[in-house]
Amino acid sequence: MKPLDEFVRVLRDFDGISRKYVLPQILTRLREESYRGGLPHSLGEDSAVIEMEKDEVMLLTTDSIVEELCLHYPRAAGFNVVLANVMDIYAAGGVPNSFAVALSYSDSQIGEMLLQGLIDGSNKFRVPIVRGHTNPHSGTTYVVGSAVGKVKKRDLLTSGGAQPDDAIILIYDRSGKRGSSYKLGWDCVSDATSESVVDRLSTMSTLARAHVLSASKDVSVAGLVGTAGMMLEYSDTGGYIDMDAVERTSPDSIELEDWIRMYISLGFLVAVREKNVHRVSEIVSNHGMEIASIGHVDGSHNFRLKSGREDRVLFDFSRGPVLTPRDKAVQKRLPT
């Protein structure tokens, strides 16, 4: 394994993480200057939570795909915008039920492939595309999607519930491959049936109903380590990632430096009380997924990489916001 200082340097400069550095400024402005509406969970969560009647809440999320991928791998871009949104809904404990998309392009062949990718994703994840906007004469090429889902209020999973002494656990499907269109992608879905993919994603819905998780996030383009940092900061906590444990989860064909930065297509990071780890493991196994404890939550308000007796601070949240700071005005209210 490389020295921890080298991993710290690589991660701080990694585009999947560094693009998040602008978020504290944006989140602060939106929280302070836009109309709030009194929603208990919105900016900073994987999915916003919208109150509904009776015992359910609506989940809303949005994601886009970078222009480079849209231009060079348009079918993959269309597919992955569905995947990214669906993952956010499942990370909140919900089930997606509809999808809307905005397409922008000038090359009709690229537009056709973007559309085909959207259709592929709709079928793979069993979510209908119900609304859209198209500009076929644009100077830029992009695809932006939004997904809606729902979950019982009592089963809602939040990104901000991690507590000191929780274990940080990776839930993932090891039987994948490096993405053909994105080197730092772990593809567990292209060669899998829709039925098996939905069953694996439903791991999170089952965990939500069991009430055994403190916090939950899907592993985003920030990678495994970046996603953990976002969860800890949003939970107003600190903690560490055990690089030795992470190395044991890495597929044989993937170097550790890549694995810690990878977008894992069926990957989730969760915070779990030690008393619940066994039950979580049972549920994950029943859905054909794998589980590994890779870190620990504490009250330090810094985020560290650890290997053996060594550790290095990656981010010190006590010095100011870094990735996704919690909205202090909201605290940790959940819909009841």
Tab-separated table of C-alpha atoms in Angstrom:
chain	number	residue	atom	x	y	z
A	1	MET	CA	0.000	0.000	0.000
A	2	LYS	CA	1.168	3.529	-0.759
A	3	PRO	CA	1.904	5.955	2.118
A	4	LEU	CA	-1.211	7.630	3.568
A	5	ASP	CA	0.160	11.065	2.645
A	6	GLU	CA	0.030	10.032	-1.013
A	7	PHE	CA	-3.608	8.942	-0.726
A	8	VAL	CA	-4.462	12.249	0.984
A	9	ARG	CA	-2.879	14.190	-1.884
A	10	VAL	CA	-4.629	12.125	-4.550
A	11	LEU	CA	-8.029	12.429	-2.869
A	12	ARG	CA	-7.829	16.177	-2.222
A	13	ASP	CA	-7.018	16.744	-5.901
A	14	PHE	CA	-9.529	14.184	-7.210
A	15	ASP	CA	-12.118	15.900	-9.420
A	16	GLY	CA	-14.951	13.837	-7.975
A	17	ILE	CA	-14.221	15.412	-4.569
A	18	SER	CA	-12.805	18.819	-5.543
A	19	ARG	CA	-15.935	19.671	-7.534
A	20	LYS	CA	-17.794	19.455	-4.196
A	21	TYR	CA	-15.719	22.265	-2.646
A	22	VAL	CA	-18.087	24.854	-4.135
A	23	LEU	CA	-21.132	23.285	-2.450
A	24	PRO	CA	-20.864	24.987	0.981
A	25	GLN	CA	-21.075	28.433	-0.644
A	26	ILE	CA	-24.006	27.405	-2.848
A	27	LEU	CA	-25.862	25.638	-0.037
A	28	THR	CA	-25.403	28.612	2.295
A	29	ARG	CA	-26.801	31.075	-0.243
A	30	LEU	CA	-29.772	28.895	-1.087
A	31	ARG	CA	-30.530	28.234	2.573
A	32	GLU	CA	-30.316	31.911	3.485
A	33	GLU	CA	-31.719	33.623	0.395
A	34	SER	CA	-34.185	31.285	-1.349
A	35	TYR	CA	-37.699	30.518	-0.135
A	36	ARG	CA	-37.350	27.788	2.484
A	37	GLY	CA	-40.813	26.263	2.685
A	38	GLY	CA	-40.143	24.498	5.977
A	39	LEU	CA	-39.018	21.157	4.508
A	40	PRO	CA	-37.113	19.155	7.127
A	41	HIS	CA	-34.717	17.470	4.688
A	42	SER	CA	-33.693	19.008	1.379
A	43	LEU	CA	-30.363	20.583	0.414
A	44	GLY	CA	-27.536	18.257	1.378
A	45	GLU	CA	-29.550	15.045	1.324
A	46	ASP	CA	-29.361	12.485	-1.478
A	47	SER	CA	-33.102	13.049	-1.943
A	48	ALA	CA	-35.237	15.942	-0.762
A	49	VAL	CA	-38.198	14.979	1.409
A	50	ILE	CA	-41.593	16.509	0.660
A	51	GLU	CA	-44.438	16.117	3.133
A	52	MET	CA	-47.540	14.296	1.921
A	53	GLU	CA	-50.778	13.299	3.540
A	54	LYS	CA	-51.080	10.224	5.734
A	55	ASP	CA	-47.906	8.296	6.509
A	56	GLU	CA	-45.728	8.777	3.406
A	57	VAL	CA	-43.271	11.361	2.129
A	58	MET	CA	-42.296	12.091	-1.455
A	59	LEU	CA	-38.628	11.860	-2.404
A	60	LEU	CA	-37.197	14.134	-5.109
A	61	THR	CA	-33.700	14.130	-6.549
A	62	THR	CA	-31.845	15.414	-9.600
A	63	ASP	CA	-28.547	14.626	-11.323
A	64	SER	CA	-26.733	15.461	-14.537
A	65	ILE	CA	-23.992	13.849	-16.587
A	66	VAL	CA	-20.847	15.750	-17.569
A	67	GLU	CA	-20.695	16.948	-21.171
A	68	GLU	CA	-17.569	14.929	-22.002
A	69	LEU	CA	-19.402	11.668	-21.319
A	70	CYS	CA	-22.464	12.866	-23.252
A	71	LEU	CA	-20.335	13.643	-26.307
A	72	HIS	CA	-18.168	10.518	-26.348
A	73	TYR	CA	-20.448	7.920	-24.730
A	74	PRO	CA	-23.981	9.280	-25.162
A	75	ARG	CA	-25.784	5.981	-24.663
A	76	ALA	CA	-23.907	5.416	-21.398
A	77	ALA	CA	-24.681	9.005	-20.365
A	78	GLY	CA	-28.407	8.481	-20.842
A	79	PHE	CA	-28.298	5.229	-18.903
A	80	ASN	CA	-26.225	6.636	-16.070
A	81	VAL	CA	-28.420	9.663	-15.452
A	82	VAL	CA	-31.241	7.230	-14.667
A	83	LEU	CA	-28.924	5.139	-12.483
A	84	ALA	CA	-27.662	8.156	-10.515
A	85	ASN	CA	-31.177	9.343	-9.703
A	86	VAL	CA	-32.480	5.886	-8.842
A	87	MET	CA	-29.562	5.340	-6.442
A	88	ASP	CA	-30.425	8.556	-4.590
A	89	ILE	CA	-34.014	7.435	-4.054
A	90	TYR	CA	-32.992	3.996	-2.780
A	91	ALA	CA	-30.359	5.592	-0.503
A	92	ALA	CA	-33.210	7.404	1.266
A	93	GLY	CA	-35.013	4.103	1.817
A	94	GLY	CA	-37.557	4.728	-0.922
A	95	VAL	CA	-38.608	3.258	-4.235
A	96	PRO	CA	-38.538	5.387	-7.422
A	97	ASN	CA	-41.816	5.645	-9.316
A	98	SER	CA	-41.218	8.232	-12.067
A	99	PHE	CA	-38.476	10.032	-13.961
A	100	ALA	CA	-38.212	13.296	-15.913
A	101	VAL	CA	-35.392	14.365	-18.203
A	102	ALA	CA	-33.994	17.362	-20.103
A	103	LEU	CA	-31.947	16.716	-23.250
A	104	SER	CA	-29.721	19.214	-25.058
A	105	TYR	CA	-27.674	18.473	-28.181
A	106	SER	CA	-26.939	19.577	-31.755
A	107	ASP	CA	-25.837	16.265	-33.286
A	108	SER	CA	-28.924	14.150	-33.991
A	109	GLN	CA	-26.966	10.896	-33.693
A	110	ILE	CA	-25.818	11.877	-30.208
A	111	GLY	CA	-29.390	12.806	-29.350
A	112	GLU	CA	-30.603	9.410	-30.533
A	113	MET	CA	-28.013	7.596	-28.417
A	114	LEU	CA	-28.799	9.709	-25.336
A	115	LEU	CA	-32.448	8.747	-25.791
A	116	GLN	CA	-31.589	5.067	-26.219
A	117	GLY	CA	-29.569	5.145	-23.003
A	118	LEU	CA	-32.529	6.675	-21.178
A	119	ILE	CA	-34.780	3.916	-22.495
A	120	ASP	CA	-32.224	1.286	-21.431
A	121	GLY	CA	-32.089	2.775	-17.941
A	122	SER	CA	-35.852	3.047	-17.663
A	123	ASN	CA	-36.218	-0.660	-18.418
A	124	LYS	CA	-33.262	-1.795	-16.301
A	125	PHE	CA	-34.423	0.032	-13.164
A	126	ARG	CA	-38.155	-0.274	-13.882
A	127	VAL	CA	-38.903	3.426	-13.614
A	128	PRO	CA	-41.172	5.144	-16.193
A	129	ILE	CA	-40.084	8.330	-17.976
A	130	VAL	CA	-43.109	10.608	-17.579
A	131	ARG	CA	-41.908	14.080	-18.600
A	132	GLY	CA	-39.143	15.721	-20.571
A	133	HIS	CA	-37.711	18.727	-22.379
A	134	THR	CA	-35.610	18.590	-25.545
A	135	ASN	CA	-33.443	21.196	-27.310
A	136	PRO	CA	-32.008	19.656	-30.520
A	137	HIS	CA	-30.332	22.923	-31.630
A	138	SER	CA	-28.171	23.646	-28.605
A	139	GLY	CA	-24.585	24.796	-28.397
A	140	THR	CA	-24.019	22.423	-25.484
A	141	THR	CA	-24.690	18.737	-24.982
A	142	TYR	CA	-26.088	17.460	-21.718
A	143	VAL	CA	-28.666	15.262	-20.056
A	144	VAL	CA	-30.280	16.170	-16.737
A	145	GLY	CA	-32.716	13.909	-14.934
A	146	SER	CA	-34.989	14.036	-11.911
A	147	ALA	CA	-36.575	11.103	-10.125
A	148	VAL	CA	-39.510	10.949	-7.755
A	149	GLY	CA	-40.129	8.193	-5.240
A	150	LYS	CA	-41.839	7.609	-1.948
A	151	VAL	CA	-41.197	6.061	1.439
A	152	LYS	CA	-43.062	5.678	4.707
A	153	LYS	CA	-42.244	8.538	7.066
A	154	ARG	CA	-41.111	6.139	9.754
A	155	ASP	CA	-38.738	4.384	7.320
A	156	LEU	CA	-36.983	7.444	5.881
A	157	LEU	CA	-33.184	7.216	5.728
A	158	THR	CA	-31.157	10.412	6.066
A	159	SER	CA	-27.578	11.259	5.121
A	160	GLY	CA	-27.179	13.196	8.355
A	161	GLY	CA	-27.885	10.689	11.115
A	162	ALA	CA	-24.437	9.197	11.735
A	163	GLN	CA	-23.546	9.119	15.447
A	164	PRO	CA	-20.267	8.684	17.334
A	165	ASP	CA	-19.406	4.987	17.782
A	166	ASP	CA	-21.317	3.962	14.636
A	167	ALA	CA	-19.546	1.616	12.251
A	168	ILE	CA	-19.137	2.869	8.674
A	169	ILE	CA	-20.181	0.014	6.417
A	170	LEU	CA	-19.881	-0.461	2.663
A	171	ILE	CA	-22.707	-2.347	0.949
A	172	TYR	CA	-21.822	-3.301	-2.623
A	173	ASP	CA	-21.874	-5.870	-5.399
A	174	ARG	CA	-18.385	-7.243	-5.985
A	175	SER	CA	-19.381	-9.088	-9.156
A	176	GLY	CA	-18.877	-6.178	-11.513
A	177	LYS	CA	-16.251	-4.781	-13.860
A	178	ARG	CA	-14.487	-1.522	-14.614
A	179	GLY	CA	-16.799	0.747	-16.584
A	180	SER	CA	-16.249	0.820	-20.346
A	181	SER	CA	-17.105	4.527	-20.610
A	182	TYR	CA	-15.691	5.741	-17.286
A	183	LYS	CA	-12.435	4.362	-15.903
A	184	LEU	CA	-13.394	5.209	-12.321
A	185	GLY	CA	-16.715	3.416	-12.498
A	186	TRP	CA	-17.522	-0.034	-11.064
A	187	ASP	CA	-20.254	-1.448	-13.302
A	188	CYS	CA	-22.488	-4.020	-11.609
A	189	VAL	CA	-25.563	-3.486	-13.759
A	190	SER	CA	-24.798	-3.706	-17.495
A	191	ASP	CA	-24.566	-7.499	-17.547
A	192	ALA	CA	-27.206	-8.107	-14.863
A	193	THR	CA	-30.922	-8.682	-15.355
A	194	SER	CA	-33.416	-6.026	-14.370
A	195	GLU	CA	-34.837	-8.377	-11.762
A	196	SER	CA	-31.484	-8.932	-10.042
A	197	VAL	CA	-30.573	-5.228	-10.143
A	198	VAL	CA	-33.864	-4.147	-8.580
A	199	ASP	CA	-33.553	-6.877	-5.942
A	200	ARG	CA	-30.081	-5.634	-4.984
A	201	LEU	CA	-31.227	-2.018	-4.864
A	202	SER	CA	-34.149	-3.098	-2.696
A	203	THR	CA	-31.596	-3.972	-0.023
A	204	MET	CA	-31.916	-0.366	1.108
A	205	SER	CA	-35.711	-0.471	1.265
A	206	THR	CA	-35.545	-3.581	3.449
A	207	LEU	CA	-32.940	-1.986	5.716
A	208	ALA	CA	-35.094	1.130	5.979
A	209	ARG	CA	-38.116	-0.875	7.103
A	210	ALA	CA	-35.956	-2.694	9.671
A	211	HIS	CA	-34.844	0.609	11.250
A	212	VAL	CA	-31.245	-0.559	11.684
A	213	LEU	CA	-29.330	2.305	10.011
A	214	SER	CA	-28.263	5.649	11.462
A	215	ALA	CA	-27.380	7.213	8.095
A	216	SER	CA	-27.168	6.274	4.432
A	217	LYS	CA	-25.649	7.559	1.172
A	218	ASP	CA	-25.072	5.997	-2.212
A	219	VAL	CA	-21.439	5.935	-3.346
A	220	SER	CA	-21.347	8.852	-5.786
A	221	VAL	CA	-18.739	10.187	-8.216
A	222	ALA	CA	-16.947	11.468	-5.103
A	223	GLY	CA	-15.975	7.836	-4.590
A	224	LEU	CA	-16.043	5.710	-1.487
A	225	VAL	CA	-13.894	8.047	0.629
A	226	GLY	CA	-15.453	11.273	-0.627
A	227	THR	CA	-18.955	9.944	0.003
A	228	ALA	CA	-17.991	8.973	3.558
A	229	GLY	CA	-16.645	12.469	4.154
A	230	MET	CA	-19.878	14.032	2.924
A	231	MET	CA	-21.947	11.813	5.221
A	232	LEU	CA	-19.814	12.631	8.261
A	233	GLU	CA	-19.801	16.376	7.653
A	234	TYR	CA	-23.554	16.454	7.032
A	235	SER	CA	-24.017	14.472	10.261
A	236	ASP	CA	-21.905	17.054	12.156
A	237	THR	CA	-19.485	14.329	13.240
A	238	GLY	CA	-16.027	13.049	12.364
A	239	GLY	CA	-14.419	9.686	11.893
A	240	TYR	CA	-11.992	7.638	9.884
A	241	ILE	CA	-11.763	5.229	6.985
A	242	ASP	CA	-9.598	2.146	7.567
A	243	MET	CA	-7.590	1.828	4.373
A	244	ASP	CA	-6.542	-1.727	5.242
A	245	ALA	CA	-10.213	-2.738	5.438
A	246	VAL	CA	-10.993	-0.911	2.200
A	247	GLU	CA	-8.145	-2.703	0.428
A	248	ARG	CA	-9.733	-6.030	1.359
A	249	THR	CA	-12.949	-5.009	-0.421
A	250	SER	CA	-11.183	-4.025	-3.633
A	251	PRO	CA	-11.779	-6.364	-6.591
A	252	ASP	CA	-8.631	-8.161	-7.749
A	253	SER	CA	-8.480	-6.221	-11.005
A	254	ILE	CA	-8.698	-2.773	-9.375
A	255	GLU	CA	-5.841	-0.887	-7.711
A	256	LEU	CA	-6.642	0.655	-4.326
A	257	GLU	CA	-5.959	4.191	-5.587
A	258	ASP	CA	-8.704	3.705	-8.172
A	259	TRP	CA	-11.090	1.803	-5.892
A	260	ILE	CA	-11.293	4.596	-3.302
A	261	ARG	CA	-12.268	7.057	-6.046
A	262	MET	CA	-14.703	4.839	-7.932
A	263	TYR	CA	-18.366	5.437	-8.574
A	264	ILE	CA	-19.819	2.103	-7.434
A	265	SER	CA	-23.030	1.505	-9.360
A	266	LEU	CA	-24.743	-0.560	-6.657
A	267	GLY	CA	-22.755	0.798	-3.726
A	268	PHE	CA	-24.023	2.370	-0.513
A	269	LEU	CA	-22.274	3.679	2.587
A	270	VAL	CA	-24.205	3.394	5.834
A	271	ALA	CA	-23.598	4.231	9.483
A	272	VAL	CA	-24.711	1.479	11.860
A	273	ARG	CA	-24.833	1.022	15.625
A	274	GLU	CA	-22.701	-1.964	16.605
A	275	LYS	CA	-25.732	-3.788	18.020
A	276	ASN	CA	-27.376	-3.672	14.567
A	277	VAL	CA	-24.421	-4.826	12.439
A	278	HIS	CA	-25.398	-8.511	12.505
A	279	ARG	CA	-28.974	-7.800	11.393
A	280	VAL	CA	-27.726	-5.489	8.636
A	281	SER	CA	-25.376	-8.234	7.438
A	282	GLU	CA	-28.239	-10.748	7.278
A	283	ILE	CA	-30.442	-8.434	5.221
A	284	VAL	CA	-27.640	-7.507	2.827
A	285	SER	CA	-26.743	-11.167	2.281
A	286	ASN	CA	-30.379	-12.063	1.589
A	287	HIS	CA	-30.373	-9.564	-1.286
A	288	GLY	CA	-27.177	-10.960	-2.833
A	289	MET	CA	-24.988	-8.024	-1.834
A	290	GLU	CA	-21.748	-7.898	0.152
A	291	ILE	CA	-20.954	-5.989	3.318
A	292	ALA	CA	-17.715	-4.724	4.864
A	293	SER	CA	-16.983	-2.557	7.885
A	294	ILE	CA	-14.493	0.048	6.656
A	295	GLY	CA	-14.476	2.813	9.245
A	296	HIS	CA	-15.794	4.404	12.389
A	297	VAL	CA	-17.725	7.528	13.375
A	298	ASP	CA	-16.528	9.722	16.256
A	299	GLY	CA	-17.053	13.215	17.635
A	300	SER	CA	-13.758	14.675	16.423
A	301	HIS	CA	-15.163	16.776	13.542
A	302	ASN	CA	-12.277	15.739	11.338
A	303	PHE	CA	-12.102	13.032	8.693
A	304	ARG	CA	-9.072	10.778	8.653
A	305	LEU	CA	-7.473	7.959	6.703
A	306	LYS	CA	-6.054	5.184	8.867
A	307	SER	CA	-3.694	2.278	8.234
A	308	GLY	CA	-2.374	0.223	11.125
A	309	ARG	CA	-1.180	2.682	13.766
A	310	GLU	CA	-0.882	5.563	11.322
A	311	ASP	CA	-3.552	8.096	10.461
A	312	ARG	CA	-3.706	11.314	8.466
A	313	VAL	CA	-6.329	14.056	8.447
A	314	LEU	CA	-7.991	14.383	5.053
A	315	PHE	CA	-10.478	17.118	6.023
A	316	ASP	CA	-10.867	19.122	9.244
A	317	PHE	CA	-14.537	20.131	9.436
A	318	SER	CA	-13.943	22.179	12.601
A	319	ARG	CA	-12.058	24.778	10.529
A	320	GLY	CA	-15.028	25.461	8.275
A	321	PRO	CA	-17.345	23.784	5.753
A	322	VAL	CA	-15.713	21.548	3.150
A	323	LEU	CA	-18.224	19.348	1.294
A	324	THR	CA	-21.839	19.287	2.535
A	325	PRO	CA	-22.322	21.127	5.848
A	326	ARG	CA	-25.528	20.546	7.767
A	327	ASP	CA	-28.226	23.210	7.849
A	328	LYS	CA	-28.031	24.313	11.481
A	329	ALA	CA	-31.507	25.838	11.263
A	330	VAL	CA	-32.992	22.430	10.544
A	331	GLN	CA	-30.788	20.309	12.878
A	332	LYS	CA	-31.867	16.666	12.700
A	333	ARG	CA	-35.636	16.857	12.457
A	334	LEU	CA	-37.377	13.950	10.787
A	335	PRO	CA	-40.959	13.920	9.547
A	336	THR	CA	-43.284	12.350	12.108
